[in-house]
């Protein structure tokens, strides 16, 4: 059952709904539809403005799609971040799920890596034993991720990629599993939410795709003056740690605002930890302050948000993040 459901998502035929499954190109699928409330049978047909996709972001990452695995290149800071984020995800999952596989502590868990890029985080999670589906709207990044993971026999049966968005995946889930619970034990969105056009759609789709009790892991940037100075002025314009234009400060979000958004979509935030990048050593460390970067762990506490919240979230005024 577990594996057959995973297989259906991972092996969905290419071209069905024009979304490549484990393919190399991304074609815009039908209008994303998201249903936040199953038990009230409330279906909200989302307009194009409620997609998470910002076309400028997709273009930007498209131009970088061949660079993911250059450890000294533009994604060096993401490679280094694995030293913090992989144990963060592993340890929180192990506090809930007991393991019977010493070398593969996450064996038996299904993880969705949203905005996986070239698979920098997808791969280590697969090596810990999880079955991981990495999705990203940039088809060429998915191509890079597939090519890279294919050289590791350990990952062949555990890691799969698709060029699609979260809302497309959750719409498929809705069609196939009317009224059923989500299918993933965990969703990971690392350094992704600051690139999305609509966070309400993201949070609602995460809730749909997770099993009750499932974990959501997010790393992102706080919306403070310090994050503007360090992430935009220093990292992009002075030190060139990441390409100029990578970040739009307006899309950064404070932990408090993210917590409110997640709680209105059926999550309970369990922990928020500050993270700090040292541009000289190229290493990340945990910090008491969340003023710049932070990692958040939330748990899906119920299947659906209350009806009135879902109605609000399907109204145009809920697109606060755009
Ligand atoms: C900074 S990269 C992070 C990549 C990866 N999570 C990592 O940490 O190595 C941001 C990623 O978000 C992806 N992205 C942009 N818009 C997205 C969307 N609407 N849904 C999912 N991913 C998106 C980009 O294509 C890019 O791969």
Coordinates of N, CA and C in Angstrom, one line a residue, residues 22-23 61 65 68-69 75 78-79 82 85 111-125 132-146 148-149 159-166 187-193 195-196 202:
X22 N 9.5 12.8 -13.5 CA 10.9 12.4 -13.5 C 11.4 12.8 -14.9
X23 N 11.0 13.9 -15.4 CA 11.4 14.3 -16.8 C 12.3 15.5 -16.7
X61 N 16.4 30.7 -11.8 CA 17.0 29.3 -11.5 C 17.2 28.5 -12.8
X65 N 20.8 26.2 -13.8 CA 20.4 24.8 -13.6 C 21.6 23.9 -13.7
X68 N 24.4 23.4 -10.0 CA 24.0 22.9 -8.7 C 25.2 22.2 -8.0
X69 N 25.9 21.3 -8.7 CA 26.9 20.5 -8.0 C 28.3 21.0 -8.0
X75 N 26.2 27.9 -5.5 CA 25.3 27.2 -4.5 C 26.2 26.6 -3.4
X78 N 24.6 26.5 0.0 CA 23.5 25.5 0.2 C 24.2 24.1 0.4
X79 N 25.3 23.9 -0.2 CA 26.1 22.6 0.0 C 26.5 22.6 1.5
X82 N 23.9 21.8 4.4 CA 23.6 20.4 4.8 C 24.1 20.0 6.1
X85 N 21.1 21.3 8.2 CA 19.7 21.0 7.9 C 19.5 19.5 7.9
X111 N 9.4 11.3 2.1 CA 9.7 12.7 2.2 C 9.5 13.4 0.9
X112 N 8.9 14.5 0.9 CA 8.7 15.4 -0.3 C 9.6 16.6 -0.2
X113 N 10.6 16.7 -1.1 CA 11.5 17.9 -1.1 C 11.0 18.9 -2.1
X114 N 10.3 19.9 -1.6 CA 9.7 20.9 -2.5 C 10.8 22.0 -2.9
X115 N 10.9 22.2 -4.2 CA 12.0 23.2 -4.6 C 13.3 22.6 -4.4
X116 N 13.5 21.3 -4.9 CA 14.7 20.5 -4.6 C 15.9 21.0 -5.4
X117 N 15.7 21.8 -6.5 CA 16.8 22.3 -7.3 C 17.5 21.1 -7.9
X118 N 18.9 21.0 -7.7 CA 19.7 20.0 -8.2 C 19.7 18.7 -7.3
X119 N 19.0 18.8 -6.2 CA 18.9 17.6 -5.3 C 20.0 17.6 -4.2
X120 N 20.5 18.8 -3.8 CA 21.5 18.9 -2.8 C 21.1 18.4 -1.5
X121 N 19.8 18.5 -1.1 CA 19.3 18.0 0.1 C 18.6 16.7 -0.1
X122 N 18.0 16.5 -1.3 CA 17.3 15.3 -1.6 C 18.2 14.1 -1.4
X123 N 19.4 14.2 -1.9 CA 20.3 13.0 -1.9 C 20.7 12.6 -0.5
X124 N 21.1 13.5 0.4 CA 21.5 13.0 1.7 C 20.3 12.4 2.5
X125 N 19.1 12.9 2.2 CA 17.9 12.3 2.9 C 17.7 10.9 2.4
X132 N 12.5 9.6 -1.1 CA 12.4 11.0 -1.3 C 11.9 11.3 -2.7
X133 N 10.9 12.2 -2.8 CA 10.5 12.7 -4.1 C 10.9 14.2 -4.1
X134 N 11.7 14.6 -5.1 CA 12.1 16.0 -5.2 C 11.4 16.6 -6.3
X135 N 10.7 17.8 -6.1 CA 10.0 18.4 -7.1 C 10.5 19.9 -7.3
X136 N 10.5 20.4 -8.5 CA 10.9 21.7 -8.8 C 10.3 22.1 -10.1
X137 N 9.8 23.4 -10.2 CA 9.2 23.8 -11.5 C 10.3 24.0 -12.6
X138 N 11.5 24.0 -12.2 CA 12.6 24.2 -13.3 C 13.0 22.9 -13.8
X139 N 12.6 22.6 -15.0 CA 12.9 21.3 -15.6 C 14.3 20.9 -15.7
X140 N 15.1 22.0 -16.1 CA 16.6 21.7 -16.2 C 17.3 21.4 -14.9
X141 N 16.8 21.9 -13.8 CA 17.3 21.6 -12.5 C 17.0 20.1 -12.2
X142 N 15.7 19.7 -12.5 CA 15.3 18.4 -12.3 C 16.2 17.4 -13.1
X143 N 16.5 17.8 -14.3 CA 17.5 17.1 -15.2 C 18.8 16.9 -14.5
X144 N 19.3 18.0 -14.0 CA 20.6 17.9 -13.3 C 20.5 17.0 -12.1
X145 N 19.4 17.1 -11.3 CA 19.3 16.3 -10.1 C 19.2 14.8 -10.5
X146 N 18.5 14.5 -11.6 CA 18.3 13.1 -12.0 C 19.7 12.5 -12.4
X148 N 22.7 13.5 -11.6 CA 23.6 13.4 -10.5 C 23.3 12.1 -9.6
X149 N 22.0 12.0 -9.3 CA 21.7 10.8 -8.4 C 21.8 9.5 -9.1
X159 N 15.4 7.7 -4.5 CA 15.2 9.1 -4.8 C 14.6 9.2 -6.2
X160 N 13.6 10.1 -6.3 CA 12.9 10.3 -7.6 C 12.6 11.8 -7.8
X161 N 12.6 12.2 -9.0 CA 12.3 13.7 -9.2 C 11.2 13.9 -10.2
X162 N 10.5 15.0 -10.0 CA 9.5 15.4 -11.0 C 9.6 16.9 -11.2
X163 N 9.4 17.4 -12.4 CA 9.3 18.8 -12.7 C 7.9 19.2 -12.6
X164 N 7.5 19.7 -11.4 CA 6.2 20.2 -11.2 C 6.2 21.0 -9.9
X165 N 5.0 21.6 -9.6 CA 4.9 22.4 -8.4 C 4.1 21.6 -7.4
X166 N 4.2 22.1 -6.2 CA 3.5 21.4 -5.1 C 2.0 21.4 -5.3
X187 N 7.6 16.9 4.8 CA 7.8 17.8 3.6 C 9.0 18.7 4.0
X188 N 9.9 18.9 3.1 CA 11.0 19.8 3.3 C 11.0 20.9 2.2
X189 N 11.1 22.1 2.7 CA 11.2 23.3 1.7 C 12.3 24.1 2.2
X190 N 13.5 23.9 1.7 CA 14.7 24.5 2.3 C 15.1 25.6 1.3
X191 N 15.1 26.9 1.8 CA 15.5 28.1 1.0 C 14.6 28.2 -0.2
X192 N 13.3 27.9 0.0 CA 12.4 28.0 -1.1 C 11.3 29.0 -0.9
X193 N 10.7 29.1 0.3 CA 9.5 30.0 0.5 C 9.8 31.4 0.1
X195 N 11.1 32.4 -2.4 CA 11.1 32.5 -3.9 C 9.7 32.2 -4.4
X196 N 8.7 32.1 -3.5 CA 7.3 31.7 -4.0 C 6.5 33.0 -4.2
X202 N 1.0 27.5 -0.8 CA 2.1 26.6 -0.4 C 1.7 25.9 0.9

